[in-house]
mmCIF file of C-alpha atoms in Angstrom:
data_model
loop_
_atom_site.group_PDB
_atom_site.id
_atom_site.type_symbol
_atom_site.label_atom_id
_atom_site.label_comp_id
_atom_site.label_asym_id
_atom_site.label_seq_id
_atom_site.Cartn_x
_atom_site.Cartn_y
_atom_site.Cartn_z
ATOM 1 C CA MET A 572 -79.822 55.304 -106.116
ATOM 2 C CA ASN A 573 -83.023 56.516 -104.479
ATOM 3 C CA GLN A 574 -83.141 57.872 -100.951
ATOM 4 C CA ILE A 575 -83.121 55.141 -98.318
ATOM 5 C CA ASN A 576 -84.837 55.045 -94.926
ATOM 6 C CA ILE A 577 -83.283 53.622 -91.768
ATOM 7 C CA SER A 578 -84.254 53.186 -88.126
ATOM 8 C CA ARG A 579 -82.766 55.218 -85.299
ATOM 9 C CA LYS A 580 -81.048 52.079 -84.008
ATOM 10 C CA THR A 581 -79.403 51.557 -87.381
ATOM 11 C CA ALA A 582 -78.292 55.200 -87.437
ATOM 12 C CA ARG A 583 -76.701 54.856 -83.981
ATOM 13 C CA ARG A 584 -74.967 51.607 -84.775
ATOM 14 C CA PHE A 585 -73.754 52.860 -88.141
ATOM 15 C CA VAL A 586 -72.196 56.041 -86.755
ATOM 16 C CA LEU A 587 -70.610 54.078 -83.897
ATOM 17 C CA GLY A 588 -69.405 51.348 -86.235
ATOM 18 C CA LYS A 589 -67.917 53.719 -88.791
ATOM 19 C CA GLN A 590 -65.895 55.169 -85.932
ATOM 20 C CA GLY A 591 -64.761 51.747 -84.743
ATOM 21 C CA LEU A 592 -66.687 51.862 -81.457
ATOM 22 C CA TRP A 593 -69.344 49.205 -82.040
ATOM 23 C CA PRO A 594 -69.750 46.312 -81.535
ATOM 24 C CA GLY A 595 -66.282 46.474 -79.941
ATOM 25 C CA ARG A 596 -62.594 47.247 -80.508
ATOM 26 C CA ARG A 597 -61.425 45.799 -83.804
ATOM 27 C CA TRP A 598 -57.807 47.026 -83.901
ATOM 28 C CA LYS A 599 -54.797 46.299 -81.724
ATOM 29 C CA GLY A 600 -51.481 47.904 -80.765
ATOM 30 C CA LYS A 601 -49.436 50.454 -82.707
ATOM 31 C CA LYS A 602 -50.450 49.063 -86.102
ATOM 32 C CA GLY A 603 -54.057 49.146 -84.978
ATOM 33 C CA ALA A 604 -53.736 52.786 -83.914
ATOM 34 C CA ALA A 605 -52.697 53.702 -87.458
ATOM 35 C CA GLN A 606 -55.551 51.645 -88.906
ATOM 36 C CA ALA A 607 -58.013 53.337 -86.562
ATOM 37 C CA ILE A 608 -56.984 56.872 -87.527
ATOM 38 C CA ARG A 609 -57.257 56.043 -91.224
ATOM 39 C CA THR A 610 -60.648 54.422 -90.826
ATOM 40 C CA CYS A 611 -61.968 57.220 -88.626
ATOM 41 C CA GLU A 612 -60.547 59.844 -91.070
ATOM 42 C CA ALA A 613 -59.179 62.135 -88.323
ATOM 43 C CA VAL A 614 -58.613 62.416 -84.583
ATOM 44 C CA GLN A 615 -59.007 65.810 -82.902
ATOM 45 C CA LEU A 616 -56.107 66.826 -80.656
ATOM 46 C CA ASP A 617 -56.221 68.662 -77.342
ATOM 47 C CA PRO A 618 -53.454 69.497 -74.836
ATOM 48 C CA LEU A 619 -55.413 68.968 -71.583
ATOM 49 C CA ASN A 620 -54.219 65.962 -69.617
ATOM 50 C CA VAL A 621 -56.517 65.528 -66.607
ATOM 51 C CA VAL A 622 -56.565 61.758 -66.799
ATOM 52 C CA ALA A 623 -55.290 61.327 -70.361
ATOM 53 C CA ARG A 624 -55.414 63.525 -73.451
ATOM 54 C CA SER A 625 -58.624 63.403 -75.460
ATOM 55 C CA GLN A 626 -56.920 61.946 -78.560
ATOM 56 C CA ASP A 627 -55.451 59.120 -76.516
ATOM 57 C CA ILE A 628 -58.844 58.334 -74.979
ATOM 58 C CA VAL A 629 -60.284 58.282 -78.514
ATOM 59 C CA LEU A 630 -57.754 55.676 -79.576
ATOM 60 C CA HIS A 631 -57.978 53.734 -76.293
ATOM 61 C CA SER A 632 -61.719 53.329 -76.918
ATOM 62 C CA ARG A 633 -61.042 51.817 -80.353
ATOM 63 C CA VAL A 634 -57.707 49.983 -80.088
ATOM 64 C CA LEU A 635 -56.783 47.055 -77.841
ATOM 65 C CA ASP A 636 -53.537 47.534 -75.910
ATOM 66 C CA TYR A 637 -53.270 51.147 -77.051
ATOM 67 C CA LYS A 638 -50.550 53.298 -75.478
ATOM 68 C CA PRO A 639 -50.121 57.072 -75.931
ATOM 69 C CA GLY A 640 -46.655 56.473 -77.385
ATOM 70 C CA HIS A 641 -48.246 54.749 -80.369
ATOM 71 C CA LEU A 642 -49.724 57.985 -81.691
ATOM 72 C CA TYR A 643 -46.383 59.778 -81.372
ATOM 73 C CA LYS A 644 -44.557 56.998 -83.209
ATOM 74 C CA VAL A 645 -46.912 56.647 -86.168
ATOM 75 C CA ALA A 646 -47.064 60.430 -86.618
ATOM 76 C CA TYR A 647 -43.606 61.789 -85.851
ATOM 77 C CA GLU A 648 -41.333 58.788 -86.389
ATOM 78 C CA ASP A 649 -43.056 56.764 -89.106
ATOM 79 C CA ARG A 650 -44.505 59.909 -90.780
ATOM 80 C CA GLU A 651 -47.804 58.185 -91.530
ATOM 81 C CA PHE A 652 -49.848 61.158 -90.235
ATOM 82 C CA PHE A 653 -49.658 64.925 -89.833
ATOM 83 C CA ASP A 654 -51.423 67.328 -87.492
ATOM 84 C CA TYR A 655 -52.918 70.521 -88.818
ATOM 85 C CA GLY A 656 -55.541 73.230 -88.504
ATOM 86 C CA SER A 657 -57.146 75.741 -86.178
ATOM 87 C CA TRP A 658 -59.491 72.811 -85.486
ATOM 88 C CA LEU A 659 -56.426 70.763 -84.614
ATOM 89 C CA ALA A 660 -56.538 67.166 -85.768
ATOM 90 C CA MET A 661 -54.337 64.306 -86.913
ATOM 91 C CA TYR A 662 -54.834 63.217 -90.537
ATOM 92 C CA PRO A 663 -53.381 60.444 -92.745
ATOM 93 C CA MET A 664 -50.304 61.676 -94.639
ATOM 94 C CA SER A 665 -51.926 60.500 -97.874
ATOM 95 C CA ASP A 666 -54.486 63.312 -97.380
ATOM 96 C CA LEU A 667 -51.789 65.973 -97.608
ATOM 97 C CA PRO A 668 -52.004 66.781 -101.352
ATOM 98 C CA ASN A 669 -55.615 67.831 -100.853
ATOM 99 C CA PHE A 670 -54.777 69.744 -97.697
ATOM 100 C CA ARG A 671 -51.991 71.428 -99.663
ATOM 101 C CA TYR A 672 -54.722 72.858 -101.877
ATOM 102 C CA HIS A 673 -56.464 74.119 -98.725
ATOM 103 C CA MET A 674 -53.174 75.548 -97.442
ATOM 104 C CA GLU A 675 -52.457 77.299 -100.734
ATOM 105 C CA GLN A 676 -55.759 79.155 -100.483
ATOM 106 C CA ARG A 677 -54.736 80.811 -97.239
ATOM 107 C CA SER A 678 -53.332 84.307 -97.658
ATOM 108 C CA HIS A 679 -49.704 83.697 -96.757
ATOM 109 C CA GLY A 680 -48.556 86.149 -94.132
ATOM 110 C CA ALA A 681 -52.062 87.415 -93.365
ATOM 111 C CA TYR A 682 -52.120 86.261 -89.751
ATOM 112 C CA VAL A 683 -48.693 87.594 -88.868
ATOM 113 C CA LYS A 684 -49.330 90.821 -90.799
ATOM 114 C CA HIS A 685 -52.418 91.402 -88.683
ATOM 115 C CA HIS A 686 -50.346 91.199 -85.500
ATOM 116 C CA VAL A 687 -47.113 92.670 -86.892
ATOM 117 C CA PRO A 688 -48.266 95.304 -89.403
ATOM 118 C CA ASP A 689 -44.791 96.794 -89.811
ATOM 119 C CA GLY A 690 -41.973 94.427 -90.620
ATOM 120 C CA HIS A 691 -43.923 91.165 -90.818
ATOM 121 C CA LYS A 692 -41.924 90.033 -93.869
ATOM 122 C CA GLU A 693 -38.675 90.563 -91.988
ATOM 123 C CA VAL A 694 -39.982 88.500 -89.054
ATOM 124 C CA MET A 695 -40.923 85.629 -91.351
ATOM 125 C CA GLU A 696 -37.564 85.719 -93.120
ATOM 126 C CA PHE A 697 -35.817 85.714 -89.745
ATOM 127 C CA VAL A 698 -37.746 82.565 -88.788
ATOM 128 C CA ARG A 699 -36.762 80.903 -92.073
ATOM 129 C CA ASP A 700 -33.101 81.765 -91.569
ATOM 130 C CA GLU A 701 -33.133 80.341 -88.032
ATOM 131 C CA LEU A 702 -34.768 77.099 -89.174
ATOM 132 C CA ARG A 703 -32.217 76.734 -91.980
ATOM 133 C CA ARG A 704 -29.350 77.391 -89.594
ATOM 134 C CA ARG A 705 -30.502 75.533 -86.477
ATOM 135 C CA GLY A 706 -32.926 72.859 -87.665
ATOM 136 C CA PRO A 707 -36.386 72.118 -86.128
ATOM 137 C CA LEU A 708 -37.450 74.782 -83.620
ATOM 138 C CA GLY A 709 -40.365 75.626 -81.335
ATOM 139 C CA ASN A 710 -41.720 78.873 -79.960
ATOM 140 C CA ARG A 711 -39.403 78.706 -76.957
ATOM 141 C CA ASP A 712 -36.332 78.582 -79.197
ATOM 142 C CA PHE A 713 -36.882 82.158 -80.382
ATOM 143 C CA ASN A 714 -36.114 85.306 -78.422
ATOM 144 C CA GLY A 715 -38.265 87.457 -80.669
ATOM 145 C CA ARG A 716 -39.838 90.797 -79.876
ATOM 146 C CA ARG A 717 -43.065 90.785 -77.927
ATOM 147 C CA LEU A 718 -46.244 91.534 -79.810
ATOM 148 C CA GLY A 719 -47.685 94.993 -79.548
ATOM 149 C CA GLY A 720 -51.148 93.435 -79.268
ATOM 150 C CA TRP A 721 -52.284 89.971 -78.152
ATOM 151 C CA SER A 722 -52.649 86.570 -79.805
ATOM 152 C CA TYR A 723 -53.487 83.275 -78.163
ATOM 153 C CA ARG A 724 -51.012 81.730 -80.634
ATOM 154 C CA GLY A 725 -48.146 83.298 -78.705
ATOM 155 C CA ARG A 726 -46.754 86.468 -77.175
ATOM 156 C CA LYS A 727 -43.887 86.971 -79.629
ATOM 157 C CA GLU A 728 -43.776 88.084 -83.253
ATOM 158 C CA THR A 729 -41.938 84.880 -84.102
ATOM 159 C CA SER A 730 -44.744 82.809 -82.556
ATOM 160 C CA VAL A 731 -47.408 84.208 -84.867
ATOM 161 C CA ALA A 732 -45.005 83.872 -87.801
ATOM 162 C CA LEU A 733 -44.507 80.164 -87.070
ATOM 163 C CA PHE A 734 -48.260 79.665 -86.776
ATOM 164 C CA ASP A 735 -48.967 81.501 -90.040
ATOM 165 C CA MET A 736 -46.286 79.588 -91.944
ATOM 166 C CA TRP A 737 -47.692 76.332 -90.565
ATOM 167 C CA LEU A 738 -51.266 77.137 -91.642
ATOM 168 C CA SER A 739 -49.981 78.068 -95.090
ATOM 169 C CA GLY A 740 -48.103 74.785 -95.453
ATOM 170 C CA GLU A 741 -44.571 76.166 -95.580
ATOM 171 C CA LEU A 742 -43.850 74.558 -92.215
ATOM 172 C CA MET A 743 -45.138 71.381 -90.615
ATOM 173 C CA ILE A 744 -44.851 69.802 -87.171
ATOM 174 C CA HIS A 745 -41.576 67.906 -86.986
ATOM 175 C CA HIS A 746 -42.403 66.507 -83.545
ATOM 176 C CA ARG A 747 -43.833 67.600 -80.221
ATOM 177 C CA ASP A 748 -42.084 68.221 -76.931
ATOM 178 C CA GLY A 749 -44.891 67.364 -74.531
ATOM 179 C CA PHE A 750 -47.569 69.109 -76.526
ATOM 180 C CA GLU A 751 -45.396 72.000 -77.758
ATOM 181 C CA ARG A 752 -45.042 72.163 -81.530
ATOM 182 C CA ILE A 753 -41.557 71.835 -82.980
ATOM 183 C CA TYR A 754 -41.555 73.098 -86.564
ATOM 184 C CA ASP A 755 -39.516 72.386 -89.673
ATOM 185 C CA PHE A 756 -39.858 73.015 -93.389
ATOM 186 C CA ARG A 757 -42.477 70.817 -95.027
ATOM 187 C CA GLU A 758 -40.023 69.337 -97.535
ATOM 188 C CA ASN A 759 -37.886 68.030 -94.669
ATOM 189 C CA ILE A 760 -40.796 66.087 -93.196
ATOM 190 C CA VAL A 761 -43.228 64.864 -95.850
ATOM 191 C CA PRO A 762 -42.558 61.706 -97.898
ATOM 192 C CA LYS A 763 -41.986 62.885 -101.475
ATOM 193 C CA GLN A 764 -44.914 60.945 -102.928
ATOM 194 C CA PHE A 765 -47.339 63.066 -100.893
ATOM 195 C CA ASP A 766 -45.677 66.464 -101.317
ATOM 196 C CA TYR A 767 -47.706 67.980 -104.153
ATOM 197 C CA VAL A 768 -50.831 70.108 -104.526
ATOM 198 C CA ALA A 769 -54.055 68.448 -105.699
ATOM 199 C CA GLY A 770 -56.231 70.210 -108.268
ATOM 200 C CA GLU A 771 -59.346 72.142 -107.235
ATOM 201 C CA ARG A 772 -61.866 69.594 -108.499
ATOM 202 C CA GLU A 773 -59.952 66.670 -107.008
ATOM 203 C CA ALA A 774 -59.648 68.417 -103.644
ATOM 204 C CA GLU A 775 -63.303 69.429 -103.562
ATOM 205 C CA GLU A 776 -64.496 65.884 -104.205
ATOM 206 C CA PHE A 777 -61.986 64.526 -101.700
ATOM 207 C CA PHE A 778 -63.176 66.843 -98.926
ATOM 208 C CA ALA A 779 -66.818 66.079 -99.693
ATOM 209 C CA ARG A 780 -66.128 62.363 -99.297
ATOM 210 C CA LYS A 781 -64.011 62.897 -96.199
ATOM 211 C CA SER A 782 -66.666 64.986 -94.459
ATOM 212 C CA VAL A 783 -69.310 62.325 -95.000
ATOM 213 C CA ALA A 784 -66.985 59.466 -94.021
ATOM 214 C CA PHE A 785 -65.853 61.249 -90.841
ATOM 215 C CA HIS A 786 -69.412 61.874 -89.646
ATOM 216 C CA GLY A 787 -70.813 58.584 -90.941
ATOM 217 C CA LEU A 788 -74.099 60.367 -91.515
ATOM 218 C CA LEU A 789 -73.652 64.025 -92.475
ATOM 219 C CA ARG A 790 -76.577 66.430 -92.478
ATOM 220 C CA GLU A 791 -77.177 67.478 -96.063
ATOM 221 C CA ALA A 792 -77.110 71.094 -94.906
ATOM 222 C CA GLY A 793 -73.678 70.452 -93.393
ATOM 223 C CA MET A 794 -72.042 69.742 -96.746
ATOM 224 C CA ARG A 795 -71.940 73.388 -97.729
ATOM 225 C CA ILE A 796 -70.316 74.312 -94.403
ATOM 226 C CA SER A 797 -67.686 71.596 -94.842
ATOM 227 C CA LEU A 798 -66.849 72.693 -98.367
ATOM 228 C CA ASP A 799 -66.521 76.319 -97.277
ATOM 229 C CA ASP A 800 -64.139 75.318 -94.476
ATOM 230 C CA TYR A 801 -61.953 73.007 -96.514
ATOM 231 C CA MET A 802 -61.882 74.931 -99.790
ATOM 232 C CA ARG A 803 -61.368 78.297 -98.078
ATOM 233 C CA ARG A 804 -64.097 80.070 -100.039
ATOM 234 C CA LYS A 805 -67.815 80.656 -99.863
ATOM 235 C CA HIS A 806 -70.038 78.370 -101.922
ATOM 236 C CA GLY A 807 -73.323 79.947 -102.908
ATOM 237 C CA ARG A 808 -76.434 77.972 -102.022
ATOM 238 C CA ASP A 809 -77.159 77.164 -105.674
ATOM 239 C CA GLU A 810 -73.557 76.208 -106.388
ATOM 240 C CA ALA A 811 -73.396 73.888 -103.375
ATOM 241 C CA ALA A 812 -76.721 72.281 -104.343
ATOM 242 C CA ARG A 813 -75.464 71.724 -107.891
ATOM 243 C CA LYS A 814 -72.259 70.076 -106.729
ATOM 244 C CA LEU A 815 -74.117 67.910 -104.224
ATOM 245 C CA GLY A 816 -76.603 66.864 -106.891
ATOM 246 C CA GLY A 817 -73.723 65.846 -109.125
ATOM 247 C CA TRP A 818 -72.141 63.680 -106.422
ATOM 248 C CA ILE A 819 -75.462 61.993 -105.746
ATOM 249 C CA GLU A 820 -76.103 61.490 -109.465
ATOM 250 C CA SER A 821 -72.615 60.021 -109.973
ATOM 251 C CA GLY A 822 -73.243 57.500 -107.204
ATOM 252 C CA MET A 823 -70.635 58.831 -104.781
ATOM 253 C CA LEU A 824 -73.235 59.827 -102.178
ATOM 254 C CA THR A 825 -76.672 58.555 -101.178
ATOM 255 C CA GLN A 826 -79.404 60.409 -99.309
ATOM 256 C CA VAL A 827 -80.708 58.888 -96.075
ATOM 257 C CA GLN A 828 -83.779 59.576 -93.952
ATOM 258 C CA VAL A 829 -83.824 58.488 -90.288
ATOM 259 C CA GLU A 830 -87.164 57.457 -88.810
ATOM 260 C CA GLY A 831 -88.868 60.160 -86.797
ATOM 261 C CA GLY A 832 -86.800 62.966 -88.324
ATOM 262 C CA ARG A 833 -87.212 65.438 -91.134
ATOM 263 C CA GLU A 834 -83.584 66.085 -91.988
ATOM 264 C CA THR A 835 -81.893 64.440 -94.937
ATOM 265 C CA PHE A 836 -78.475 62.924 -94.329
ATOM 266 C CA LEU A 837 -75.690 61.897 -96.678
ATOM 267 C CA VAL A 838 -73.818 58.618 -96.642
ATOM 268 C CA LEU A 839 -71.115 57.233 -98.899
ATOM 269 C CA THR A 840 -72.847 54.935 -101.369
ATOM 270 C CA GLU A 841 -70.192 52.305 -100.670
ATOM 271 C CA ASP A 842 -71.572 52.153 -97.096
ATOM 272 C CA VAL A 843 -75.160 51.401 -98.098
ATOM 273 C CA LYS A 844 -74.483 47.658 -97.763
ATOM 274 C CA ALA A 845 -73.460 48.210 -94.146
ATOM 275 C CA LEU A 846 -76.721 50.078 -93.511
ATOM 276 C CA GLU A 847 -78.687 47.249 -95.082
ATOM 277 C CA SER A 848 -76.919 44.688 -92.876
ATOM 278 C CA LEU A 849 -77.662 46.753 -89.778
ATOM 279 C CA GLU A 850 -81.326 47.053 -90.725
ATOM 280 C CA LYS A 851 -81.441 43.246 -90.795
ATOM 281 C CA GLY A 852 -79.903 43.083 -87.331
ATOM 282 C CA LYS A 853 -76.541 41.869 -88.626
ATOM 283 C CA VAL A 854 -73.002 43.114 -87.983
ATOM 284 C CA PRO A 855 -71.446 44.459 -91.213
ATOM 285 C CA ARG A 856 -68.470 42.688 -92.706
ATOM 286 C CA GLY A 857 -65.189 43.654 -91.075
ATOM 287 C CA TRP A 858 -66.793 45.083 -87.945
ATOM 288 C CA ASN A 859 -66.382 42.056 -85.669
ATOM 289 C CA PRO A 860 -64.466 42.923 -82.470
ATOM 290 C CA LYS A 861 -61.150 41.276 -81.617
ATOM 291 C CA GLU A 862 -62.112 40.730 -78.004
ATOM 292 C CA SER A 863 -65.134 41.892 -76.009
ATOM 293 C CA THR A 864 -68.206 43.751 -77.232
ATOM 294 C CA THR A 865 -69.573 46.964 -75.751
ATOM 295 C CA LEU A 866 -72.163 44.837 -73.940
ATOM 296 C CA ASP A 867 -69.404 42.806 -72.301
ATOM 297 C CA GLU A 868 -67.375 45.891 -71.405
ATOM 298 C CA VAL A 869 -68.416 49.549 -71.403
ATOM 299 C CA THR A 870 -66.380 52.096 -73.346
ATOM 300 C CA PHE A 871 -65.593 55.605 -72.148
ATOM 301 C CA LEU A 872 -65.814 58.192 -74.911
ATOM 302 C CA ALA A 873 -63.355 61.071 -75.100
ATOM 303 C CA PRO A 874 -64.596 64.639 -74.552
ATOM 304 C CA LEU A 875 -63.941 65.494 -78.212
ATOM 305 C CA ASP A 876 -65.098 62.210 -79.746
ATOM 306 C CA ILE A 877 -66.953 62.978 -82.998
ATOM 307 C CA VAL A 878 -69.693 60.530 -81.973
ATOM 308 C CA SER A 879 -70.826 62.562 -78.968
ATOM 309 C CA ALA A 880 -69.213 66.021 -79.143
ATOM 310 C CA ARG A 881 -70.741 69.214 -80.547
ATOM 311 C CA GLY A 882 -74.332 68.211 -79.867
ATOM 312 C CA ARG A 883 -74.305 64.822 -81.604
ATOM 313 C CA ALA A 884 -74.964 62.930 -78.363
ATOM 314 C CA LYS A 885 -78.385 64.556 -78.125
ATOM 315 C CA LYS A 886 -79.272 63.986 -81.768
ATOM 316 C CA LEU A 887 -78.068 60.386 -82.002
ATOM 317 C CA PHE A 888 -78.704 59.074 -78.491
ATOM 318 C CA ASP A 889 -81.047 61.612 -76.890
ATOM 319 C CA PHE A 890 -78.220 62.013 -74.375
ATOM 320 C CA GLU A 891 -77.375 65.358 -72.808
ATOM 321 C CA TYR A 892 -73.655 65.977 -72.904
ATOM 322 C CA THR A 893 -71.576 69.105 -72.559
ATOM 323 C CA TRP A 894 -67.851 69.159 -71.998
ATOM 324 C CA GLU A 895 -67.735 71.420 -68.953
ATOM 325 C CA VAL A 896 -63.992 71.864 -68.622
ATOM 326 C CA TYR A 897 -64.307 75.539 -69.563
ATOM 327 C CA THR A 898 -67.531 76.067 -67.610
ATOM 328 C CA PRO A 899 -67.176 77.882 -64.256
ATOM 329 C CA ALA A 900 -67.351 75.361 -61.412
ATOM 330 C CA HIS A 901 -70.549 76.789 -59.929
ATOM 331 C CA LYS A 902 -72.312 76.442 -63.279
ATOM 332 C CA ARG A 903 -71.311 72.840 -64.007
ATOM 333 C CA ARG A 904 -74.100 70.309 -64.170
ATOM 334 C CA TRP A 905 -71.761 67.343 -63.935
ATOM 335 C CA GLY A 906 -68.002 67.701 -63.594
ATOM 336 C CA TYR A 907 -64.709 68.979 -64.921
ATOM 337 C CA TYR A 908 -63.719 66.192 -67.339
ATOM 338 C CA VAL A 909 -66.843 64.091 -67.815
ATOM 339 C CA LEU A 910 -66.787 61.152 -70.252
ATOM 340 C CA PRO A 911 -69.924 59.563 -71.781
ATOM 341 C CA ILE A 912 -70.289 55.813 -71.179
ATOM 342 C CA LEU A 913 -71.164 53.586 -74.115
ATOM 343 C CA TYR A 914 -72.973 50.342 -73.215
ATOM 344 C CA GLY A 915 -74.113 48.234 -76.132
ATOM 345 C CA ASP A 916 -75.179 50.756 -78.771
ATOM 346 C CA ASP A 917 -76.348 53.469 -76.384
ATOM 347 C CA LEU A 918 -74.959 56.166 -74.113
ATOM 348 C CA VAL A 919 -76.282 55.354 -70.656
ATOM 349 C CA ALA A 920 -74.227 57.360 -68.156
ATOM 350 C CA ARG A 921 -71.341 59.754 -67.539
ATOM 351 C CA LEU A 922 -68.399 59.670 -65.190
ATOM 352 C CA ASP A 923 -65.857 62.263 -64.085
ATOM 353 C CA PRO A 924 -62.411 60.645 -63.776
ATOM 354 C CA LYS A 925 -59.214 62.191 -62.441
ATOM 355 C CA LEU A 926 -55.751 60.705 -62.153
ATOM 356 C CA ASP A 927 -53.942 61.616 -58.933
ATOM 357 C CA ARG A 928 -50.379 61.336 -60.195
ATOM 358 C CA THR A 929 -48.830 61.561 -56.727
ATOM 359 C CA THR A 930 -50.424 58.255 -55.698
ATOM 360 C CA MET A 931 -51.303 57.021 -59.215
ATOM 361 C CA THR A 932 -54.921 56.636 -58.149
ATOM 362 C CA LEU A 933 -57.707 56.781 -60.711
ATOM 363 C CA GLU A 934 -60.470 58.631 -58.886
ATOM 364 C CA ILE A 935 -64.080 58.534 -60.057
ATOM 365 C CA LYS A 936 -65.220 61.937 -58.843
ATOM 366 C CA GLY A 937 -68.781 61.576 -60.060
ATOM 367 C CA PHE A 938 -71.190 59.271 -61.907
ATOM 368 C CA TRP A 939 -74.526 60.244 -63.459
ATOM 369 C CA HIS A 940 -76.782 57.718 -65.167
ATOM 370 C CA GLU A 941 -79.813 58.014 -67.404
ATOM 371 C CA GLU A 942 -83.226 57.123 -65.918
ATOM 372 C CA ASP A 943 -83.453 53.953 -67.992
ATOM 373 C CA ALA A 944 -79.834 52.894 -67.436
ATOM 374 C CA PRO A 945 -79.578 49.285 -66.162
ATOM 375 C CA VAL A 946 -77.696 50.245 -62.984
ATOM 376 C CA LYS A 947 -79.341 47.443 -60.966
ATOM 377 C CA GLU A 948 -78.327 44.710 -63.398
ATOM 378 C CA THR A 949 -75.321 42.515 -62.690
ATOM 379 C CA ASP A 950 -74.327 42.462 -66.365
ATOM 380 C CA PHE A 951 -73.975 46.249 -66.396
ATOM 381 C CA ALA A 952 -71.952 46.295 -63.174
ATOM 382 C CA ASN A 953 -69.609 43.688 -64.634
ATOM 383 C CA ALA A 954 -69.300 45.611 -67.897
ATOM 384 C CA LEU A 955 -68.570 48.838 -66.019
ATOM 385 C CA ALA A 956 -65.960 47.080 -63.885
ATOM 386 C CA LYS A 957 -64.196 45.707 -66.975
ATOM 387 C CA GLY A 958 -64.190 49.147 -68.569
ATOM 388 C CA LEU A 959 -62.707 50.688 -65.417
ATOM 389 C CA ILE A 960 -60.029 47.994 -65.160
ATOM 390 C CA ARG A 961 -58.923 48.548 -68.752
ATOM 391 C CA PHE A 962 -59.005 52.327 -68.348
ATOM 392 C CA ALA A 963 -56.990 52.188 -65.110
ATOM 393 C CA LYS A 964 -54.314 50.070 -66.802
ATOM 394 C CA PHE A 965 -54.315 52.440 -69.783
ATOM 395 C CA VAL A 966 -53.484 55.452 -67.565
ATOM 396 C CA GLU A 967 -51.090 53.277 -65.516
ATOM 397 C CA ALA A 968 -53.066 53.774 -62.311
ATOM 398 C CA GLN A 969 -52.095 51.504 -59.428
ATOM 399 C CA ARG A 970 -55.237 52.153 -57.408
ATOM 400 C CA LEU A 971 -58.888 52.864 -58.111
ATOM 401 C CA SER A 972 -61.283 54.983 -56.052
ATOM 402 C CA LEU A 973 -64.982 54.358 -56.721
ATOM 403 C CA GLU A 974 -66.419 56.813 -54.181
ATOM 404 C CA GLY A 975 -68.138 58.921 -56.822
ATOM 405 C CA ILE A 976 -70.230 56.035 -58.175
ATOM 406 C CA HIS A 977 -73.884 56.019 -57.132
ATOM 407 C CA PRO A 978 -76.179 54.254 -56.388
ATOM 408 C CA VAL A 979 -74.300 52.488 -53.610
ATOM 409 C CA GLY A 980 -75.516 49.106 -54.810
ATOM 410 C CA LEU A 981 -73.836 49.652 -58.165
ATOM 411 C CA ARG A 982 -70.614 50.758 -56.490
ATOM 412 C CA ARG A 983 -70.544 47.580 -54.371
ATOM 413 C CA ALA A 984 -71.226 45.405 -57.396
ATOM 414 C CA VAL A 985 -68.491 47.126 -59.408
ATOM 415 C CA LYS A 986 -66.007 46.790 -56.531
ATOM 416 C CA LYS A 987 -66.758 43.084 -56.288
ATOM 417 C CA ALA A 988 -66.410 42.630 -60.045
ATOM 418 C CA VAL A 989 -63.079 44.496 -60.132
ATOM 419 C CA GLY A 990 -61.715 41.923 -57.717
ATOM 420 C CA GLY A 991 -57.930 41.902 -57.569
ATOM 421 C CA GLU A 992 -57.333 43.328 -61.058
ATOM 422 C CA VAL A 993 -56.771 46.800 -59.582
ATOM 423 C CA LYS A 994 -56.501 47.757 -55.928
ATOM 424 C CA VAL A 995 -59.726 49.519 -54.890
ATOM 425 C CA VAL A 996 -59.318 52.142 -52.178
#
């Protein structure tokens, strides 16, 4: 198939739609949470819980009636997913054979050997013996020797051993206590049909497809980076170009050009029909929302949402966004835990929410809108109010403080639209 050309609007809607964000939520409940993760390919995990954890906000923005317990159940009780990687994310369990190839390429013991140069094998064997004897264990369950140096993976020799054995696939996460990892041997966790190692060619093609599907539109130059990360080896420029050419020639991938840009993107050829529908102003098959659209109700995007994180907000929406949680307070442009606001198919504003757990009040600490945002329109105020009501119920807030919303006219309109759904203070 020849290279295809699409508009910027189509590019935005396609990326949003592939991630289940546009034209509205199309999954529901625990079953819907599992469907969302599979469709989205992965959900990045993060321990911070200012108002809710990033992964839960990701799923809240895509799944009606989502509750944080749903993710725990589908992953650690139903064993439909596993979490893995230095770039920590939740993946479908059916992906594991290919990740086992990735795991096998890691030098087993390398991380712990770096931090425990003498006796690292004994430390790892000690961890194995304890797991065999006591069952699933976390870092806190070991009274190991302190490291001579420093590792942000833990202060004890046993901590870096657990981490190394996890990266290498010998151990997996049995469950989490809060956000603390509790480890066990892989064979005690993984359904047998998924506990094998895929071949190199199969894994390489799988990861190529997954990278494109996860991004929706992947920069052609980004394919080589993805392959290097997943396959745990460097691909020469010529080698990567040859492999990419083969996948395009075979019909697995199609090249895409977005109006006004020079870069070439990659899309799964099976998604070309969706692009064609979007170019005609239609909603692709299977994308219809179960309830409201993003024009009826705004959606708050998580800090680590693939749609807007790592510079994509600027490229896709011409929207400045930086997660400033690790930025010193005096250098922040916006706020501590700012979330982009999706209205229709565009990012139009940001808000900084915080949950006061002593009073269970959802506080909007700040609100910053784009110059062309429709902040004076009643429809936007209503949509923002609906988004806030749903978000407040999601975090189980009993009260809502709107003091950070400006202009004042918008705040008044939102307060009126909220009505008695949530108590506004």
